[in-house]
mmCIF file of C-alpha atoms and ligand atoms in Angstrom:
data_model
loop_
_atom_site.group_PDB
_atom_site.id
_atom_site.type_symbol
_atom_site.label_atom_id
_atom_site.label_comp_id
_atom_site.label_asym_id
_atom_site.label_seq_id
_atom_site.Cartn_x
_atom_site.Cartn_y
_atom_site.Cartn_z
ATOM 1 C CA GLY A 31 -2.368 9.290 -24.261
ATOM 2 C CA LYS A 32 -2.295 11.374 -21.120
ATOM 3 C CA GLU A 33 -5.706 12.649 -21.527
ATOM 4 C CA GLY A 34 -4.567 16.674 -20.643
ATOM 5 C CA PHE A 35 -2.484 15.605 -17.879
ATOM 6 C CA ASP A 36 1.817 16.479 -18.294
ATOM 7 C CA HIS A 37 2.598 13.242 -17.188
ATOM 8 C CA TYR A 38 0.977 9.291 -16.695
ATOM 9 C CA MET A 39 1.567 9.754 -12.904
ATOM 10 C CA MET A 40 -0.579 12.059 -12.682
ATOM 11 C CA LYS A 41 -3.024 10.657 -15.052
ATOM 12 C CA GLU A 42 -3.027 7.393 -12.874
ATOM 13 C CA ILE A 43 -3.233 9.184 -9.851
ATOM 14 C CA PHE A 44 -6.451 10.755 -11.126
ATOM 15 C CA GLU A 45 -7.695 7.735 -12.224
ATOM 16 C CA GLN A 46 -7.835 5.823 -8.979
ATOM 17 C CA PRO A 47 -11.755 6.628 -8.244
ATOM 18 C CA LYS A 48 -12.103 4.795 -11.572
ATOM 19 C CA ALA A 49 -9.903 1.863 -10.959
ATOM 20 C CA ILE A 50 -11.274 1.251 -7.538
ATOM 21 C CA ARG A 51 -14.969 1.435 -8.508
ATOM 22 C CA ASP A 52 -13.895 -1.047 -11.592
ATOM 23 C CA CYS A 53 -12.392 -3.309 -9.048
ATOM 24 C CA LEU A 54 -15.347 -3.432 -7.063
ATOM 25 C CA LEU A 55 -17.689 -3.959 -9.910
ATOM 26 C CA ARG A 56 -15.798 -7.300 -10.630
ATOM 27 C CA LYS A 57 -15.322 -8.624 -7.095
ATOM 28 C CA VAL A 58 -18.981 -7.702 -5.527
ATOM 29 C CA ASP A 59 -21.911 -8.998 -6.286
ATOM 30 C CA GLU A 60 -24.944 -7.946 -4.597
ATOM 31 C CA GLY A 61 -23.263 -6.119 -1.662
ATOM 32 C CA PHE A 62 -21.182 -9.390 -0.692
ATOM 33 C CA VAL A 63 -17.944 -10.255 -2.154
ATOM 34 C CA SER A 64 -17.490 -13.005 -4.951
ATOM 35 C CA PHE A 65 -14.442 -14.067 -6.668
ATOM 36 C CA GLY A 66 -16.383 -16.886 -8.320
ATOM 37 C CA ASP A 67 -14.224 -19.769 -8.488
ATOM 38 C CA GLN A 68 -10.373 -17.550 -8.161
ATOM 39 C CA SER A 69 -11.054 -17.893 -4.168
ATOM 40 C CA PHE A 70 -10.736 -21.055 -2.111
ATOM 41 C CA THR A 71 -13.366 -23.054 -0.133
ATOM 42 C CA LYS A 72 -13.612 -23.023 3.724
ATOM 43 C CA ASP A 73 -12.282 -26.408 3.755
ATOM 44 C CA GLU A 74 -9.012 -25.104 1.665
ATOM 45 C CA ILE A 75 -8.789 -22.125 3.773
ATOM 46 C CA GLU A 76 -9.145 -24.407 6.853
ATOM 47 C CA ASN A 77 -6.485 -26.797 5.565
ATOM 48 C CA PHE A 78 -3.726 -24.214 5.045
ATOM 49 C CA ASP A 79 -1.188 -24.594 7.302
ATOM 50 C CA HIS A 80 0.188 -21.131 7.129
ATOM 51 C CA ILE A 81 -0.102 -18.342 4.646
ATOM 52 C CA TYR A 82 2.721 -16.456 3.097
ATOM 53 C CA MET A 83 3.045 -13.512 1.488
ATOM 54 C CA THR A 84 5.693 -12.056 -1.298
ATOM 55 C CA ALA A 85 5.992 -9.389 -3.531
ATOM 56 C CA CYS A 86 8.564 -6.286 -4.058
ATOM 57 C CA GLY A 87 8.562 -2.963 -3.788
ATOM 58 C CA THR A 88 4.950 -1.043 -3.821
ATOM 59 C CA ALA A 89 3.545 -4.350 -4.264
ATOM 60 C CA PHE A 90 5.115 -5.124 -0.778
ATOM 61 C CA HIS A 91 3.945 -2.573 0.957
ATOM 62 C CA ALA A 92 0.441 -3.537 -0.218
ATOM 63 C CA SER A 93 0.728 -7.032 0.700
ATOM 64 C CA GLN A 94 2.383 -6.053 4.376
ATOM 65 C CA VAL A 95 -1.159 -4.149 4.612
ATOM 66 C CA GLY A 96 -2.752 -7.335 3.698
ATOM 67 C CA LYS A 97 -0.875 -9.570 5.676
ATOM 68 C CA ARG A 98 -2.410 -7.150 8.788
ATOM 69 C CA ALA A 99 -6.167 -7.825 7.391
ATOM 70 C CA LEU A 100 -5.687 -11.154 6.954
ATOM 71 C CA GLU A 101 -4.306 -11.969 10.318
ATOM 72 C CA ASP A 102 -8.006 -10.371 11.446
ATOM 73 C CA ALA A 103 -9.971 -12.529 9.414
ATOM 74 C CA MET A 104 -7.582 -15.632 9.876
ATOM 75 C CA GLN A 105 -7.054 -15.291 13.787
ATOM 76 C CA LYS A 106 -3.466 -16.607 12.899
ATOM 77 C CA GLU A 107 -0.163 -15.048 11.716
ATOM 78 C CA ILE A 108 0.935 -14.819 8.455
ATOM 79 C CA THR A 109 4.376 -14.584 7.140
ATOM 80 C CA ALA A 110 4.979 -11.334 4.475
ATOM 81 C CA GLU A 111 8.400 -11.436 2.707
ATOM 82 C CA ILE A 112 10.453 -9.410 0.305
ATOM 83 C CA ALA A 113 10.891 -11.859 -2.711
ATOM 84 C CA SER A 114 13.982 -11.085 -3.405
ATOM 85 C CA GLU A 115 15.106 -12.333 0.495
ATOM 86 C CA PHE A 116 12.258 -15.025 0.811
ATOM 87 C CA ARG A 117 13.511 -16.919 -2.395
ATOM 88 C CA TYR A 118 16.419 -17.745 -0.833
ATOM 89 C CA ASN A 119 15.242 -18.577 2.821
ATOM 90 C CA MET A 120 11.885 -20.280 2.521
ATOM 91 C CA PRO A 121 12.721 -23.068 4.426
ATOM 92 C CA PHE A 122 8.801 -23.779 5.852
ATOM 93 C CA LEU A 123 6.926 -23.031 2.787
ATOM 94 C CA ASN A 124 5.345 -26.680 1.849
ATOM 95 C CA GLU A 125 2.627 -28.476 0.260
ATOM 96 C CA ASN A 126 0.348 -27.533 3.012
ATOM 97 C CA SER A 127 0.908 -24.016 2.835
ATOM 98 C CA LEU A 128 -0.805 -21.093 0.629
ATOM 99 C CA LEU A 129 1.593 -18.634 -0.839
ATOM 100 C CA ILE A 130 -0.190 -15.187 -2.080
ATOM 101 C CA VAL A 131 1.866 -13.218 -4.509
ATOM 102 C CA VAL A 132 1.608 -9.469 -5.123
ATOM 103 C CA SER A 133 2.211 -8.190 -8.797
ATOM 104 C CA GLN A 134 1.433 -5.175 -11.078
ATOM 105 C CA SER A 135 3.065 -6.374 -13.713
ATOM 106 C CA GLY A 136 2.896 -9.890 -13.111
ATOM 107 C CA GLU A 137 6.552 -10.069 -14.681
ATOM 108 C CA THR A 138 8.531 -9.474 -11.642
ATOM 109 C CA GLY A 139 11.554 -12.001 -11.372
ATOM 110 C CA ASP A 140 12.231 -12.232 -7.779
ATOM 111 C CA THR A 141 8.129 -12.870 -7.387
ATOM 112 C CA LEU A 142 8.033 -15.157 -10.069
ATOM 113 C CA ALA A 143 11.183 -17.134 -8.796
ATOM 114 C CA VAL A 144 9.259 -17.660 -5.282
ATOM 115 C CA LEU A 145 6.219 -18.548 -7.207
ATOM 116 C CA ARG A 146 7.606 -21.297 -8.765
ATOM 117 C CA GLU A 147 9.799 -22.898 -5.929
ATOM 118 C CA ALA A 148 6.184 -22.884 -4.172
ATOM 119 C CA LYS A 149 4.630 -24.717 -6.902
ATOM 120 C CA GLN A 150 7.406 -27.262 -7.157
ATOM 121 C CA ARG A 151 7.452 -27.687 -3.317
ATOM 122 C CA GLY A 152 3.374 -28.674 -3.998
ATOM 123 C CA ALA A 153 2.231 -25.308 -2.280
ATOM 124 C CA LYS A 154 -0.888 -23.371 -3.619
ATOM 125 C CA VAL A 155 -0.413 -19.862 -5.228
ATOM 126 C CA LEU A 156 -3.074 -17.085 -5.344
ATOM 127 C CA ALA A 157 -1.892 -14.129 -7.062
ATOM 128 C CA ILE A 158 -3.365 -10.625 -7.041
ATOM 129 C CA THR A 159 -2.231 -8.786 -10.200
ATOM 130 C CA ASN A 160 -2.884 -6.390 -12.876
ATOM 131 C CA VAL A 161 -1.824 -8.089 -16.105
ATOM 132 C CA LEU A 162 -3.971 -10.832 -17.341
ATOM 133 C CA GLY A 163 -1.678 -13.174 -19.108
ATOM 134 C CA SER A 164 1.286 -12.485 -17.505
ATOM 135 C CA SER A 165 3.545 -15.052 -16.266
ATOM 136 C CA ILE A 166 2.204 -14.920 -12.988
ATOM 137 C CA ASP A 167 -1.231 -14.855 -13.758
ATOM 138 C CA ARG A 168 -0.757 -17.960 -16.058
ATOM 139 C CA GLU A 169 1.468 -20.202 -13.444
ATOM 140 C CA SER A 170 -1.072 -19.048 -10.104
ATOM 141 C CA ASP A 171 -3.638 -21.805 -9.033
ATOM 142 C CA LYS A 172 -6.133 -18.867 -8.914
ATOM 143 C CA VAL A 173 -5.707 -15.002 -9.603
ATOM 144 C CA ILE A 174 -7.722 -11.597 -8.639
ATOM 145 C CA TYR A 175 -6.883 -9.116 -11.203
ATOM 146 C CA CYS A 176 -6.629 -5.575 -9.671
ATOM 147 C CA ASP A 177 -8.698 -3.996 -12.642
ATOM 148 C CA ALA A 178 -6.779 -0.804 -12.431
ATOM 149 C CA GLY A 179 -6.159 -0.762 -16.222
ATOM 150 C CA PRO A 180 -2.518 -0.325 -17.911
ATOM 151 C CA GLU A 181 -0.363 1.452 -15.573
ATOM 152 C CA ILE A 182 2.402 3.384 -17.676
ATOM 153 C CA SER A 183 4.100 5.624 -15.425
ATOM 154 C CA VAL A 184 7.384 3.703 -13.383
ATOM 155 C CA ALA A 185 5.994 4.695 -9.784
ATOM 156 C CA SER A 186 3.269 2.483 -8.929
ATOM 157 C CA THR A 187 -0.100 4.323 -7.959
ATOM 158 C CA LYS A 188 -3.275 2.884 -9.181
ATOM 159 C CA ALA A 189 -1.834 -0.534 -8.949
ATOM 160 C CA TYR A 190 -1.360 0.190 -5.189
ATOM 161 C CA SER A 191 -4.414 1.342 -4.256
ATOM 162 C CA THR A 192 -6.246 -1.717 -6.243
ATOM 163 C CA GLN A 193 -3.931 -4.229 -4.696
ATOM 164 C CA LEU A 194 -4.944 -2.676 -1.552
ATOM 165 C CA LEU A 195 -8.462 -3.172 -2.539
ATOM 166 C CA SER A 196 -8.110 -6.696 -3.623
ATOM 167 C CA LEU A 197 -6.364 -7.609 -0.245
ATOM 168 C CA TYR A 198 -9.337 -6.237 1.528
ATOM 169 C CA LEU A 199 -11.848 -8.180 -0.472
ATOM 170 C CA LEU A 200 -9.652 -11.327 -0.200
ATOM 171 C CA THR A 201 -9.681 -10.849 3.444
ATOM 172 C CA LEU A 202 -13.882 -10.492 3.925
ATOM 173 C CA ASP A 203 -14.022 -13.490 1.387
ATOM 174 C CA PHE A 204 -11.555 -15.505 4.010
ATOM 175 C CA GLY A 205 -13.096 -14.178 7.138
ATOM 176 C CA TYR A 206 -16.798 -14.704 5.832
ATOM 177 C CA LYS A 207 -15.852 -18.401 4.909
ATOM 178 C CA LEU A 208 -14.046 -19.063 8.250
ATOM 179 C CA GLY A 209 -17.130 -17.628 10.438
ATOM 180 C CA THR A 210 -14.868 -14.675 11.738
ATOM 181 C CA TYR A 211 -17.039 -12.326 9.943
ATOM 182 C CA ASP A 212 -20.887 -12.620 9.700
ATOM 183 C CA GLU A 213 -22.849 -11.466 6.600
ATOM 184 C CA GLU A 214 -23.907 -8.065 8.568
ATOM 185 C CA ALA A 215 -20.007 -7.198 9.042
ATOM 186 C CA VAL A 216 -18.777 -7.941 5.249
ATOM 187 C CA LYS A 217 -21.819 -5.980 3.949
ATOM 188 C CA VAL A 218 -20.680 -2.788 6.174
ATOM 189 C CA ALA A 219 -16.929 -3.495 5.183
ATOM 190 C CA ILE A 220 -18.581 -3.565 1.116
ATOM 191 C CA GLU A 221 -20.579 -0.522 2.082
ATOM 192 C CA GLU A 222 -17.558 1.274 3.019
ATOM 193 C CA LEU A 223 -15.047 0.292 0.673
ATOM 194 C CA SER A 224 -17.499 1.213 -1.755
ATOM 195 C CA GLY A 225 -17.285 4.882 -0.126
ATOM 196 C CA VAL A 226 -13.607 5.388 -1.233
ATOM 197 C CA PRO A 227 -13.848 6.338 -4.529
ATOM 198 C CA GLU A 228 -15.270 9.477 -3.374
ATOM 199 C CA LYS A 229 -13.228 10.172 -0.830
ATOM 200 C CA ILE A 230 -10.322 10.160 -3.294
ATOM 201 C CA GLU A 231 -12.044 12.231 -5.109
ATOM 202 C CA SER A 232 -12.518 14.986 -2.331
ATOM 203 C CA ILE A 233 -8.835 14.422 -1.783
ATOM 204 C CA LEU A 234 -7.946 15.156 -5.531
ATOM 205 C CA ASP A 235 -9.996 18.068 -5.509
ATOM 206 C CA HIS A 236 -7.394 19.859 -3.330
ATOM 207 C CA VAL A 237 -3.986 19.036 -4.911
ATOM 208 C CA ASP A 238 -3.039 22.593 -5.512
ATOM 209 C CA ASP A 239 -2.856 22.639 -1.834
ATOM 210 C CA LEU A 240 0.213 20.298 -1.746
ATOM 211 C CA ASP A 241 2.374 23.141 -3.460
ATOM 212 C CA PRO A 242 3.642 25.212 -0.877
ATOM 213 C CA ILE A 243 4.633 21.455 0.799
ATOM 214 C CA ALA A 244 6.532 20.455 -2.011
ATOM 215 C CA LYS A 245 7.754 23.450 -2.702
ATOM 216 C CA ARG A 246 9.467 22.664 1.102
ATOM 217 C CA LEU A 247 10.314 19.137 0.201
ATOM 218 C CA ALA A 248 11.819 20.221 -2.841
ATOM 219 C CA SER A 249 14.492 22.123 -1.332
ATOM 220 C CA HIS A 250 15.609 19.324 1.599
ATOM 221 C CA PRO A 251 18.172 16.687 0.541
ATOM 222 C CA ALA A 252 16.480 14.243 3.142
ATOM 223 C CA ILE A 253 12.931 13.807 4.559
ATOM 224 C CA PHE A 254 11.751 11.220 7.099
ATOM 225 C CA TYR A 255 8.506 9.616 6.948
ATOM 226 C CA LEU A 256 7.202 8.561 10.288
ATOM 227 C CA GLY A 257 3.909 6.379 11.087
ATOM 228 C CA ARG A 258 2.962 3.547 13.763
ATOM 229 C CA GLY A 259 1.322 0.251 13.201
ATOM 230 C CA ILE A 260 -0.508 0.278 9.600
ATOM 231 C CA ASP A 261 0.250 3.877 9.432
ATOM 232 C CA TYR A 262 4.516 2.747 9.547
ATOM 233 C CA LEU A 263 3.297 0.798 6.409
ATOM 234 C CA SER A 264 1.472 3.842 4.584
ATOM 235 C CA ALA A 265 4.777 5.964 5.529
ATOM 236 C CA LYS A 266 7.012 3.227 3.909
ATOM 237 C CA GLU A 267 5.289 3.735 0.432
ATOM 238 C CA GLY A 268 5.257 7.573 0.899
ATOM 239 C CA ALA A 269 8.663 7.435 1.157
ATOM 240 C CA LEU A 270 9.741 5.090 -1.505
ATOM 241 C CA LYS A 271 7.613 7.063 -3.885
ATOM 242 C CA LEU A 272 9.233 10.153 -3.143
ATOM 243 C CA LYS A 273 12.631 8.611 -3.165
ATOM 244 C CA GLU A 274 11.931 7.028 -6.867
ATOM 245 C CA ILE A 275 10.970 10.149 -8.689
ATOM 246 C CA SER A 276 12.637 12.914 -6.716
ATOM 247 C CA TYR A 277 15.518 11.586 -5.966
ATOM 248 C CA ILE A 278 15.240 12.838 -2.437
ATOM 249 C CA HIS A 279 16.818 10.590 0.254
ATOM 250 C CA ALA A 280 13.261 9.756 1.702
ATOM 251 C CA GLN A 281 13.377 7.694 4.752
ATOM 252 C CA SER A 282 10.831 5.840 6.719
ATOM 253 C CA MET A 283 10.473 4.702 10.066
ATOM 254 C CA ALA A 284 8.357 3.241 12.890
ATOM 255 C CA ALA A 285 7.875 6.221 14.892
ATOM 256 C CA GLY A 286 8.343 4.544 17.958
ATOM 257 C CA GLU A 287 12.369 3.544 16.815
ATOM 258 C CA LEU A 288 13.247 7.425 16.397
ATOM 259 C CA LYS A 289 14.674 7.378 19.633
ATOM 260 C CA HIS A 290 16.884 4.401 19.080
ATOM 261 C CA GLY A 291 19.372 5.925 17.076
ATOM 262 C CA SER A 292 17.701 7.801 13.893
ATOM 263 C CA ILE A 293 16.732 10.886 16.150
ATOM 264 C CA ALA A 294 20.426 11.378 15.644
ATOM 265 C CA LEU A 295 19.706 12.820 12.453
ATOM 266 C CA VAL A 296 17.258 15.509 13.097
ATOM 267 C CA GLU A 297 18.556 19.291 12.803
ATOM 268 C CA GLU A 298 16.684 22.166 12.181
ATOM 269 C CA GLY A 299 14.263 22.329 9.317
ATOM 270 C CA LEU A 300 14.783 18.771 8.534
ATOM 271 C CA PRO A 301 10.886 18.109 6.905
ATOM 272 C CA ILE A 302 9.227 15.278 8.567
ATOM 273 C CA VAL A 303 5.784 13.590 7.342
ATOM 274 C CA THR A 304 3.794 11.733 9.851
ATOM 275 C CA ILE A 305 1.017 9.477 9.108
ATOM 276 C CA ILE A 306 -1.796 9.386 11.722
ATOM 277 C CA THR A 307 -4.917 7.298 11.237
ATOM 278 C CA GLN A 308 -4.481 4.600 13.871
ATOM 279 C CA SER A 309 -6.819 5.464 16.760
ATOM 280 C CA LEU A 310 -5.097 3.855 19.028
ATOM 281 C CA LEU A 311 -2.003 5.459 18.381
ATOM 282 C CA VAL A 312 -2.644 8.912 17.824
ATOM 283 C CA GLU A 313 -1.048 9.759 20.917
ATOM 284 C CA LYS A 314 1.919 7.897 21.044
ATOM 285 C CA SER A 315 2.417 9.489 17.554
ATOM 286 C CA ILE A 316 1.795 13.165 18.839
ATOM 287 C CA SER A 317 4.401 12.639 21.482
ATOM 288 C CA ASN A 318 6.961 11.562 18.642
ATOM 289 C CA ILE A 319 6.183 14.529 16.756
ATOM 290 C CA LYS A 320 6.755 16.668 19.844
ATOM 291 C CA GLU A 321 10.218 15.257 20.296
ATOM 292 C CA VAL A 322 10.939 16.231 16.610
ATOM 293 C CA LYS A 323 9.767 19.581 16.924
ATOM 294 C CA ALA A 324 11.937 20.241 19.927
ATOM 295 C CA ARG A 325 14.891 19.591 17.864
ATOM 296 C CA GLY A 326 13.353 22.157 14.991
ATOM 297 C CA ALA A 327 11.991 19.387 12.439
ATOM 298 C CA TYR A 328 9.144 21.002 10.325
ATOM 299 C CA ASN A 329 6.162 18.978 10.542
ATOM 300 C CA ILE A 330 3.807 17.495 8.071
ATOM 301 C CA VAL A 331 1.069 15.589 9.243
ATOM 302 C CA ILE A 332 -1.434 13.396 7.011
ATOM 303 C CA THR A 333 -4.727 12.599 9.225
ATOM 304 C CA ASP A 334 -8.162 11.716 9.527
ATOM 305 C CA ASP A 335 -7.922 12.434 13.330
ATOM 306 C CA VAL A 336 -9.437 15.339 14.300
ATOM 307 C CA SER A 337 -8.164 15.842 17.794
ATOM 308 C CA ALA A 338 -7.128 19.535 18.606
ATOM 309 C CA HIS A 339 -3.830 18.114 19.813
ATOM 310 C CA ILE A 340 -2.656 17.388 15.963
ATOM 311 C CA ASP A 341 -2.865 21.085 15.225
ATOM 312 C CA GLU A 342 -0.955 22.336 17.776
ATOM 313 C CA VAL A 343 1.850 20.043 17.036
ATOM 314 C CA ALA A 344 1.745 20.097 13.177
ATOM 315 C CA ASP A 345 3.381 22.794 10.945
ATOM 316 C CA ASP A 346 1.457 21.930 8.133
ATOM 317 C CA LEU A 347 -1.710 19.647 8.448
ATOM 318 C CA ILE A 348 -3.385 17.482 5.318
ATOM 319 C CA ARG A 349 -6.703 16.159 6.232
ATOM 320 C CA ILE A 350 -8.258 13.105 4.844
ATOM 321 C CA PRO A 351 -11.716 11.647 5.094
ATOM 322 C CA ALA A 352 -12.449 9.602 7.913
ATOM 323 C CA ILE A 353 -12.406 6.219 7.643
ATOM 324 C CA SER A 354 -11.518 2.735 8.916
ATOM 325 C CA ASP A 355 -8.079 2.034 10.817
ATOM 326 C CA LEU A 356 -7.611 -0.627 8.321
ATOM 327 C CA TYR A 357 -8.585 1.024 5.325
ATOM 328 C CA ALA A 358 -6.514 3.984 5.825
ATOM 329 C CA PRO A 359 -3.765 3.347 3.693
ATOM 330 C CA ILE A 360 -5.987 3.211 0.801
ATOM 331 C CA LEU A 361 -6.464 7.149 1.454
ATOM 332 C CA ALA A 362 -3.373 7.743 3.219
ATOM 333 C CA VAL A 363 -1.514 7.316 -0.081
ATOM 334 C CA LEU A 364 -2.901 9.854 -2.085
ATOM 335 C CA PRO A 365 -1.596 13.057 -0.530
ATOM 336 C CA GLN A 366 1.886 10.871 -0.266
ATOM 337 C CA GLN A 367 1.669 10.260 -4.197
ATOM 338 C CA ILE A 368 0.707 13.800 -4.682
ATOM 339 C CA LEU A 369 3.378 15.245 -3.096
ATOM 340 C CA ALA A 370 6.234 12.847 -4.657
ATOM 341 C CA TYR A 371 4.570 14.149 -7.965
ATOM 342 C CA LYS A 372 4.901 17.994 -7.417
ATOM 343 C CA VAL A 373 8.555 17.492 -6.056
ATOM 344 C CA SER A 374 9.459 15.301 -8.828
ATOM 345 C CA VAL A 375 8.019 18.169 -11.179
ATOM 346 C CA LEU A 376 9.666 20.963 -9.109
ATOM 347 C CA LEU A 377 13.079 19.325 -9.850
ATOM 348 C CA GLY A 378 12.692 19.114 -13.502
ATOM 349 C CA ASN A 379 12.837 14.980 -13.418
ATOM 350 C CA ASP A 380 11.493 12.790 -15.651
ATOM 351 C CA VAL A 381 8.646 11.933 -13.805
ATOM 352 C CA ASP A 382 7.269 8.737 -15.907
ATOM 353 C CA LYS A 383 10.592 7.812 -16.764
ATOM 354 C CA PRO A 384 12.884 7.625 -13.284
ATOM 355 C CA ARG A 385 16.671 7.309 -13.611
ATOM 356 C CA ASN A 386 17.942 3.845 -13.066
ATOM 357 C CA LEU A 387 14.233 2.194 -12.877
ATOM 358 C CA ALA A 388 12.177 -0.217 -15.042
ATOM 359 C CA LYS A 389 8.321 -0.747 -15.412
ATOM 360 C CA SER A 390 8.889 -4.553 -15.055
ATOM 361 C CA VAL A 391 11.504 -5.848 -13.078
ATOM 362 C CA THR A 392 12.259 -9.485 -14.463
ATOM 363 C CA VAL A 393 16.300 -10.102 -13.868
ATOM 364 C CA GLU A 394 17.565 -10.309 -10.509
HETATM 365 C C1 LIG B 162 7.233 1.424 -7.155
HETATM 366 C C2 LIG B 162 7.535 0.226 -7.918
HETATM 367 C C3 LIG B 162 8.090 -0.980 -7.840
HETATM 368 C C4 LIG B 162 7.462 -2.192 -7.850
HETATM 369 C C5 LIG B 162 7.654 -3.435 -7.997
HETATM 370 C C6 LIG B 162 7.063 -4.907 -8.122
HETATM 371 O O1 LIG B 162 6.703 2.643 -7.522
HETATM 372 O O2 LIG B 162 6.706 0.645 -8.764
HETATM 373 O O3 LIG B 162 8.770 -0.916 -6.572
HETATM 374 O O4 LIG B 162 6.150 -1.940 -7.035
HETATM 375 O O5 LIG B 162 9.346 -3.362 -8.495
HETATM 376 O O6 LIG B 162 6.617 -4.643 -9.513
HETATM 377 P P1 LIG B 162 5.188 -5.679 -9.634
HETATM 378 O O7 LIG B 162 4.056 -4.941 -8.772
HETATM 379 O O8 LIG B 162 5.243 -5.264 -11.154
HETATM 380 O O9 LIG B 162 5.667 -6.642 -9.288
#
């Protein structure tokens, strides 16, 4: 049941602290990351020529963050591609490749098609999935479960945050085995990740503060989501969440791309949600906000940065607890999930079963 919540989506949003604790509990042993036999050895990792990642929708957004994390651990470039595109254009994936697939359901047709083609070519496949016994679980060489528990609402919430966490932990595992991170660095990272549930709880304690912002968003036909670097990836997930359950046109953009065309769409009152968590990019994002503000945009900023500048440019400021840049998406998504939910409710939509969508997309 919905356990007192009006919709599964809100129940699942509130389950995120527990989902993350469960996910950590099963993958962390005595303060250190441990996947048992579900990861690769140092030799195997070193011998992969190239790592590819593939997924669809929200799982792809998690993969893109995972790509950034893994690139730091591997100190080399990794390819992340949408499964529906990748399945028809993966000329270089071969028997020396590692393919990482991310899928809540473990049944997504396009993701499964890439997995099968990769296996055919002799590549190794590691899956990050939430569903034990799913096709992707059964057909992969190694599997890391998200441990989010069943996700019923079509809009993915706790699956996304546990996909992120699983990818962060995989990154620590690879990075430690390769010597990029020493034992101390891994322990410090795990300690920070262990603090995430509490930080999420502190955001969930204030969901009603978002009501006026939700009301504003619900009355506009179009909304922009901006960010730079990893914040752009968070913005993509926020925009997808809003579109799928509110049916409002939400457009995510790398903030620096605005002036190459899309800024022409900015007019009086257009709501723009900007994510600002990446320390080196704070000032750049503030400049973008000033540009759209001058053209009449209404600026909603989600940030863990405490600089006074942001106060000055934001019409609405949504503060999230401070966290390392790489881990910020796991918190930045929360207000975005809640806003999408509230807008959908305000508009009288079927939140858990939005039109035209299915929970598991097994067909092309
Ligand atoms: C969005 C959403 C979809 C899924 C996508 C992949 O909220 O749920 O974008 O993320 O269809 O599904 P899985 O993860 O089951 O492969």
